Amino acid sequence: MSRPYGRALVGNWAEEASLREEKVKEFLQRKEAGELEVDKAQRVISNSTRRVKLQGHGDGVLHFGDVVQIAQVSTGFVLSALPPPPMTADAITECTAADGDNTPSLRNAFRIVPAGRGVAEDDESPVLYGDSRFYLVQAAGEEPLAMHTERLGLGGAGAARRNPKHQRVLFKPKGSPWVVQHPDPEFRVEHEGQPVTLDNEVLVVSATTNVPLACTDKRFRSDFGLVEHEVTCHNYITPRKVPGPEIRWLVRAGAED
């Protein structure tokens, strides 16, 4: 075994001591520069909770360009995006419904962006039941993400993480289009083509798969310290053949500036 004798260093003891010193020095330098993974994670979380102001037109109707929150009716849980893990290169993150702080922020406030052909991005016309296709995009940030889903495929492709029979819902750089439908099947055709009214129950349905957005009972605790519910696309129907509470949402917008 290598040991120091007086002032003489035997074996590789000196090299090992020098290596330890270099590792400590590198750690302190990375900590001072904010390059540790814990620092990166804290910055991501802080940025995700940055406050955002809701925006609307003040007429009780949902418009393209509005900044909104979408809350599950029976629980009040707000549609949210988890911050992407700082260790990953892909800017993709889970869609959840948060049970806790509902203050409008980067993670739970979204802009209604038109997705129809021939519709300008700065269009501010009313969103129509069943007709208007839109993207749900994070309201702020350098590279805002958009909500996305896709059909279930072979081998579990497109499946939700905690509900493998449901369609996965994510936030990605390029999202998929959505539409708003009236929740009551008896009145759905009657409302089609009419402006969507705020603070009334609606279904948010994938225009790609025709399956509604759902807040599931699968819970987990996130890095925010909040209880989060997995959000998927799934058609919950009650025994009375009407949409269940899991797929009923309220859209809230701010007052006109």
mmCIF file of C-alpha atoms in Angstrom:
data_model
loop_
_atom_site.group_PDB
_atom_site.id
_atom_site.type_symbol
_atom_site.label_atom_id
_atom_site.label_comp_id
_atom_site.label_asym_id
_atom_site.label_seq_id
_atom_site.Cartn_x
_atom_site.Cartn_y
_atom_site.Cartn_z
ATOM 1 C CA MET A 1 0.000 0.000 0.000
ATOM 2 C CA SER A 2 1.293 3.436 -0.930
ATOM 3 C CA ARG A 3 1.937 5.673 2.073
ATOM 4 C CA PRO A 4 3.757 8.974 2.739
ATOM 5 C CA TYR A 5 7.076 8.618 4.675
ATOM 6 C CA GLY A 6 8.099 11.924 6.204
ATOM 7 C CA ARG A 7 8.372 14.352 3.322
ATOM 8 C CA ALA A 8 8.732 11.591 0.744
ATOM 9 C CA LEU A 9 5.624 10.483 -1.159
ATOM 10 C CA VAL A 10 5.576 6.850 -2.168
ATOM 11 C CA GLY A 11 3.621 5.287 -5.075
ATOM 12 C CA ASN A 12 0.822 7.336 -6.727
ATOM 13 C CA TRP A 13 -0.338 9.129 -3.574
ATOM 14 C CA ALA A 14 0.709 12.551 -4.917
ATOM 15 C CA GLU A 15 -1.093 12.007 -8.198
ATOM 16 C CA GLU A 16 -4.311 10.961 -6.404
ATOM 17 C CA ALA A 17 -4.179 14.000 -4.124
ATOM 18 C CA SER A 18 -3.624 16.281 -7.105
ATOM 19 C CA LEU A 19 -6.561 14.698 -8.964
ATOM 20 C CA ARG A 20 -8.866 15.232 -5.965
ATOM 21 C CA GLU A 21 -7.822 18.882 -5.792
ATOM 22 C CA GLU A 22 -8.541 19.346 -9.509
ATOM 23 C CA LYS A 23 -12.011 17.779 -9.138
ATOM 24 C CA VAL A 24 -12.849 20.081 -6.213
ATOM 25 C CA LYS A 25 -11.571 23.088 -8.156
ATOM 26 C CA GLU A 26 -13.649 22.111 -11.223
ATOM 27 C CA PHE A 27 -16.750 21.628 -9.052
ATOM 28 C CA LEU A 28 -16.360 25.073 -7.467
ATOM 29 C CA GLN A 29 -15.839 26.692 -10.864
ATOM 30 C CA ARG A 30 -18.975 25.023 -12.304
ATOM 31 C CA LYS A 31 -20.966 25.973 -9.210
ATOM 32 C CA GLU A 32 -19.883 29.620 -9.479
ATOM 33 C CA ALA A 33 -20.791 29.636 -13.190
ATOM 34 C CA GLY A 34 -24.189 28.006 -12.515
ATOM 35 C CA GLU A 35 -23.343 24.986 -14.663
ATOM 36 C CA LEU A 36 -24.297 22.261 -12.168
ATOM 37 C CA GLU A 37 -27.341 20.168 -13.112
ATOM 38 C CA VAL A 38 -29.152 21.301 -9.969
ATOM 39 C CA ASP A 39 -28.603 24.932 -11.007
ATOM 40 C CA LYS A 40 -29.878 24.237 -14.514
ATOM 41 C CA ALA A 41 -32.956 22.512 -13.127
ATOM 42 C CA GLN A 42 -33.671 25.440 -10.797
ATOM 43 C CA ARG A 43 -33.418 27.918 -13.694
ATOM 44 C CA VAL A 44 -35.851 25.852 -15.768
ATOM 45 C CA ILE A 45 -38.357 25.700 -12.905
ATOM 46 C CA SER A 46 -38.004 29.426 -12.158
ATOM 47 C CA ASN A 47 -38.556 30.296 -15.807
ATOM 48 C CA SER A 48 -41.604 27.999 -16.038
ATOM 49 C CA THR A 49 -43.283 29.728 -13.102
ATOM 50 C CA ARG A 50 -42.691 33.214 -14.518
ATOM 51 C CA ARG A 51 -45.988 35.085 -14.400
ATOM 52 C CA VAL A 52 -47.964 35.690 -17.596
ATOM 53 C CA LYS A 53 -50.919 38.031 -18.111
ATOM 54 C CA LEU A 54 -54.076 36.521 -19.588
ATOM 55 C CA GLN A 55 -55.428 38.425 -22.596
ATOM 56 C CA GLY A 56 -58.878 38.635 -24.143
ATOM 57 C CA HIS A 57 -61.245 40.916 -26.022
ATOM 58 C CA GLY A 58 -63.691 41.571 -23.172
ATOM 59 C CA ASP A 59 -66.748 40.383 -25.149
ATOM 60 C CA GLY A 60 -67.153 36.982 -23.499
ATOM 61 C CA VAL A 61 -66.022 35.202 -26.683
ATOM 62 C CA LEU A 62 -62.811 33.265 -27.384
ATOM 63 C CA HIS A 63 -60.667 34.831 -30.129
ATOM 64 C CA PHE A 64 -57.518 33.842 -31.958
ATOM 65 C CA GLY A 65 -54.596 35.531 -30.231
ATOM 66 C CA ASP A 66 -56.162 35.328 -26.763
ATOM 67 C CA VAL A 67 -53.956 34.146 -23.894
ATOM 68 C CA VAL A 68 -56.012 31.719 -21.821
ATOM 69 C CA GLN A 69 -56.034 29.160 -19.055
ATOM 70 C CA ILE A 70 -57.957 25.911 -19.488
ATOM 71 C CA ALA A 71 -59.338 24.382 -16.294
ATOM 72 C CA GLN A 72 -60.907 20.975 -15.750
ATOM 73 C CA VAL A 73 -64.514 21.595 -14.697
ATOM 74 C CA SER A 74 -65.054 19.205 -11.795
ATOM 75 C CA THR A 75 -61.697 19.758 -10.054
ATOM 76 C CA GLY A 76 -60.474 23.183 -11.151
ATOM 77 C CA PHE A 77 -57.094 21.679 -12.098
ATOM 78 C CA VAL A 78 -55.395 23.869 -14.710
ATOM 79 C CA LEU A 79 -53.868 22.514 -17.906
ATOM 80 C CA SER A 80 -50.098 22.829 -17.555
ATOM 81 C CA ALA A 81 -46.765 21.922 -19.119
ATOM 82 C CA LEU A 82 -44.042 20.383 -17.007
ATOM 83 C CA PRO A 83 -40.628 21.991 -17.552
ATOM 84 C CA PRO A 84 -38.450 19.888 -19.872
ATOM 85 C CA PRO A 85 -35.674 18.012 -18.048
ATOM 86 C CA PRO A 86 -32.499 20.148 -18.199
ATOM 87 C CA MET A 87 -30.332 17.123 -19.021
ATOM 88 C CA THR A 88 -32.155 16.375 -22.289
ATOM 89 C CA ALA A 89 -31.504 17.984 -25.654
ATOM 90 C CA ASP A 90 -35.106 17.698 -26.892
ATOM 91 C CA ALA A 91 -37.539 20.454 -25.895
ATOM 92 C CA ILE A 92 -40.418 18.051 -25.251
ATOM 93 C CA THR A 93 -42.385 17.858 -22.024
ATOM 94 C CA GLU A 94 -45.467 16.288 -20.471
ATOM 95 C CA CYS A 95 -48.928 17.810 -20.405
ATOM 96 C CA THR A 96 -50.523 17.747 -16.952
ATOM 97 C CA ALA A 97 -53.275 19.330 -14.899
ATOM 98 C CA ALA A 98 -51.879 20.888 -11.725
ATOM 99 C CA ASP A 99 -53.600 20.769 -8.338
ATOM 100 C CA GLY A 100 -52.306 23.861 -6.578
ATOM 101 C CA ASP A 101 -51.160 27.331 -7.567
ATOM 102 C CA ASN A 102 -53.296 28.456 -10.544
ATOM 103 C CA THR A 103 -51.580 31.823 -10.972
ATOM 104 C CA PRO A 104 -51.161 32.384 -14.747
ATOM 105 C CA SER A 105 -47.585 31.520 -15.651
ATOM 106 C CA LEU A 106 -45.463 30.289 -18.520
ATOM 107 C CA ARG A 107 -46.411 26.697 -17.717
ATOM 108 C CA ASN A 108 -50.200 27.143 -17.638
ATOM 109 C CA ALA A 109 -51.112 30.090 -19.899
ATOM 110 C CA PHE A 110 -51.469 29.459 -23.623
ATOM 111 C CA ARG A 111 -52.053 31.488 -26.764
ATOM 112 C CA ILE A 112 -54.737 30.463 -29.270
ATOM 113 C CA VAL A 113 -52.928 30.455 -32.632
ATOM 114 C CA PRO A 114 -54.914 29.822 -35.853
ATOM 115 C CA ALA A 115 -54.108 26.592 -37.674
ATOM 116 C CA GLY A 116 -56.511 26.788 -40.611
ATOM 117 C CA ARG A 117 -55.337 27.208 -44.175
ATOM 118 C CA GLY A 118 -55.401 30.764 -45.408
ATOM 119 C CA VAL A 119 -55.751 32.195 -41.888
ATOM 120 C CA ALA A 120 -53.155 34.800 -40.938
ATOM 121 C CA GLU A 121 -51.211 34.287 -37.712
ATOM 122 C CA ASP A 122 -52.293 37.735 -36.483
ATOM 123 C CA ASP A 123 -55.985 37.003 -37.121
ATOM 124 C CA GLU A 124 -58.126 37.904 -34.067
ATOM 125 C CA SER A 125 -61.502 36.676 -35.256
ATOM 126 C CA PRO A 126 -63.710 34.593 -32.919
ATOM 127 C CA VAL A 127 -63.006 30.880 -32.521
ATOM 128 C CA LEU A 128 -66.025 28.889 -33.754
ATOM 129 C CA TYR A 129 -67.408 25.643 -32.323
ATOM 130 C CA GLY A 130 -66.343 22.694 -34.469
ATOM 131 C CA ASP A 131 -64.942 24.817 -37.317
ATOM 132 C CA SER A 132 -61.893 26.740 -36.104
ATOM 133 C CA ARG A 133 -58.658 24.760 -35.910
ATOM 134 C CA PHE A 134 -55.972 26.197 -33.644
ATOM 135 C CA TYR A 135 -52.660 25.482 -31.954
ATOM 136 C CA LEU A 136 -52.360 25.805 -28.189
ATOM 137 C CA VAL A 137 -48.973 27.485 -27.714
ATOM 138 C CA GLN A 138 -47.131 28.594 -24.583
ATOM 139 C CA ALA A 139 -47.853 32.291 -24.104
ATOM 140 C CA ALA A 140 -44.233 33.393 -23.690
ATOM 141 C CA GLY A 141 -40.645 32.247 -23.930
ATOM 142 C CA GLU A 142 -37.892 32.297 -26.547
ATOM 143 C CA GLU A 143 -39.012 29.009 -28.111
ATOM 144 C CA PRO A 144 -42.615 28.375 -26.969
ATOM 145 C CA LEU A 145 -43.894 24.819 -27.213
ATOM 146 C CA ALA A 146 -47.272 23.722 -28.590
ATOM 147 C CA MET A 147 -49.628 20.968 -27.421
ATOM 148 C CA HIS A 148 -49.463 17.796 -29.495
ATOM 149 C CA THR A 149 -51.060 14.360 -29.734
ATOM 150 C CA GLU A 150 -51.096 11.542 -32.284
ATOM 151 C CA ARG A 151 -52.842 8.251 -32.929
ATOM 152 C CA LEU A 152 -51.907 5.151 -30.959
ATOM 153 C CA GLY A 153 -49.543 2.958 -32.949
ATOM 154 C CA LEU A 154 -48.047 -0.494 -32.832
ATOM 155 C CA GLY A 155 -45.876 -1.381 -29.871
ATOM 156 C CA GLY A 156 -47.327 1.389 -27.693
ATOM 157 C CA ALA A 157 -46.281 4.247 -29.977
ATOM 158 C CA GLY A 158 -48.115 7.422 -29.047
ATOM 159 C CA ALA A 159 -49.393 5.937 -25.776
ATOM 160 C CA ALA A 160 -49.611 7.893 -22.525
ATOM 161 C CA ARG A 161 -46.945 7.136 -19.945
ATOM 162 C CA ARG A 162 -49.312 6.182 -17.101
ATOM 163 C CA ASN A 163 -52.386 5.260 -19.170
ATOM 164 C CA PRO A 164 -51.127 3.088 -22.042
ATOM 165 C CA LYS A 165 -54.595 2.815 -23.626
ATOM 166 C CA HIS A 166 -54.819 6.621 -23.919
ATOM 167 C CA GLN A 167 -53.199 8.927 -26.475
ATOM 168 C CA ARG A 168 -50.158 10.732 -25.122
ATOM 169 C CA VAL A 169 -50.315 14.545 -24.947
ATOM 170 C CA LEU A 170 -47.043 16.478 -25.017
ATOM 171 C CA PHE A 171 -45.723 19.960 -25.600
ATOM 172 C CA LYS A 172 -43.330 20.089 -28.572
ATOM 173 C CA PRO A 173 -41.781 22.724 -30.854
ATOM 174 C CA LYS A 174 -44.397 21.825 -33.484
ATOM 175 C CA GLY A 175 -47.834 20.916 -32.139
ATOM 176 C CA SER A 176 -50.977 19.422 -33.646
ATOM 177 C CA PRO A 177 -54.273 21.281 -34.280
ATOM 178 C CA TRP A 178 -57.282 21.309 -31.949
ATOM 179 C CA VAL A 179 -60.954 22.299 -32.100
ATOM 180 C CA VAL A 180 -63.569 23.227 -29.499
ATOM 181 C CA GLN A 181 -66.851 21.301 -29.367
ATOM 182 C CA HIS A 182 -70.029 21.804 -27.323
ATOM 183 C CA PRO A 183 -70.134 19.169 -24.548
ATOM 184 C CA ASP A 184 -73.798 18.221 -25.025
ATOM 185 C CA PRO A 185 -74.246 15.942 -28.077
ATOM 186 C CA GLU A 186 -77.878 17.089 -28.446
ATOM 187 C CA PHE A 187 -76.825 20.719 -28.970
ATOM 188 C CA ARG A 188 -73.480 20.162 -30.712
ATOM 189 C CA VAL A 189 -74.757 20.483 -34.274
ATOM 190 C CA GLU A 190 -76.834 23.528 -33.318
ATOM 191 C CA HIS A 191 -73.743 25.321 -31.917
ATOM 192 C CA GLU A 192 -71.371 24.358 -34.727
ATOM 193 C CA GLY A 193 -70.099 27.469 -36.504
ATOM 194 C CA GLN A 194 -71.076 29.749 -33.592
ATOM 195 C CA PRO A 195 -68.494 31.683 -31.511
ATOM 196 C CA VAL A 196 -67.082 29.834 -28.504
ATOM 197 C CA THR A 197 -68.162 31.526 -25.270
ATOM 198 C CA LEU A 198 -65.747 31.816 -22.372
ATOM 199 C CA ASP A 199 -66.331 30.291 -18.917
ATOM 200 C CA ASN A 200 -68.740 27.673 -20.282
ATOM 201 C CA GLU A 201 -68.076 23.942 -20.434
ATOM 202 C CA VAL A 202 -66.420 22.777 -23.651
ATOM 203 C CA LEU A 203 -64.602 19.800 -25.097
ATOM 204 C CA VAL A 204 -61.094 20.398 -26.470
ATOM 205 C CA VAL A 205 -60.730 17.825 -29.241
ATOM 206 C CA SER A 206 -57.749 16.789 -31.340
ATOM 207 C CA ALA A 207 -58.408 17.787 -34.956
ATOM 208 C CA THR A 208 -56.013 14.998 -35.984
ATOM 209 C CA THR A 209 -57.514 12.055 -34.083
ATOM 210 C CA ASN A 210 -60.987 13.378 -33.103
ATOM 211 C CA VAL A 211 -60.389 12.314 -29.484
ATOM 212 C CA PRO A 212 -61.012 14.797 -26.615
ATOM 213 C CA LEU A 213 -58.493 16.093 -24.100
ATOM 214 C CA ALA A 214 -58.907 14.376 -20.717
ATOM 215 C CA CYS A 215 -57.711 14.890 -17.139
ATOM 216 C CA THR A 216 -57.037 11.436 -15.696
ATOM 217 C CA ASP A 217 -56.888 10.225 -12.089
ATOM 218 C CA LYS A 218 -53.224 9.193 -12.446
ATOM 219 C CA ARG A 219 -51.413 11.466 -9.982
ATOM 220 C CA PHE A 220 -47.762 12.150 -9.267
ATOM 221 C CA ARG A 221 -45.743 14.819 -7.459
ATOM 222 C CA SER A 222 -43.723 17.074 -9.729
ATOM 223 C CA ASP A 223 -40.563 19.112 -9.173
ATOM 224 C CA PHE A 224 -42.852 22.054 -8.355
ATOM 225 C CA GLY A 225 -43.999 20.191 -5.231
ATOM 226 C CA LEU A 226 -47.543 20.071 -6.634
ATOM 227 C CA VAL A 227 -49.788 17.096 -7.254
ATOM 228 C CA GLU A 228 -50.074 16.741 -11.031
ATOM 229 C CA HIS A 229 -52.607 14.697 -12.986
ATOM 230 C CA GLU A 230 -51.622 13.147 -16.297
ATOM 231 C CA VAL A 231 -53.489 14.688 -19.233
ATOM 232 C CA THR A 232 -54.226 12.441 -22.202
ATOM 233 C CA CYS A 233 -56.633 12.176 -25.110
ATOM 234 C CA HIS A 234 -59.372 9.684 -24.302
ATOM 235 C CA ASN A 235 -63.121 9.522 -24.796
ATOM 236 C CA TYR A 236 -64.699 9.256 -21.340
ATOM 237 C CA ILE A 237 -68.439 8.557 -21.730
ATOM 238 C CA THR A 238 -70.919 8.173 -18.850
ATOM 239 C CA PRO A 239 -73.573 5.407 -18.695
ATOM 240 C CA ARG A 240 -76.022 8.041 -19.961
ATOM 241 C CA LYS A 241 -73.922 8.310 -23.144
ATOM 242 C CA VAL A 242 -72.776 11.884 -22.462
ATOM 243 C CA PRO A 243 -69.199 13.172 -22.092
ATOM 244 C CA GLY A 244 -67.804 12.498 -18.618
ATOM 245 C CA PRO A 245 -66.402 15.138 -16.259
ATOM 246 C CA GLU A 246 -62.841 14.112 -17.166
ATOM 247 C CA ILE A 247 -63.136 15.710 -20.624
ATOM 248 C CA ARG A 248 -65.083 18.866 -19.709
ATOM 249 C CA TRP A 249 -63.047 22.069 -19.551
ATOM 250 C CA LEU A 250 -63.501 25.812 -18.973
ATOM 251 C CA VAL A 251 -61.556 28.352 -21.038
ATOM 252 C CA ARG A 252 -60.668 31.568 -19.202
ATOM 253 C CA ALA A 253 -59.224 34.711 -20.781
ATOM 254 C CA GLY A 254 -58.162 38.081 -19.445
ATOM 255 C CA ALA A 255 -59.944 41.375 -19.893
ATOM 256 C CA GLU A 256 -59.343 43.513 -22.955
ATOM 257 C CA ASP A 257 -56.151 45.590 -22.709
#
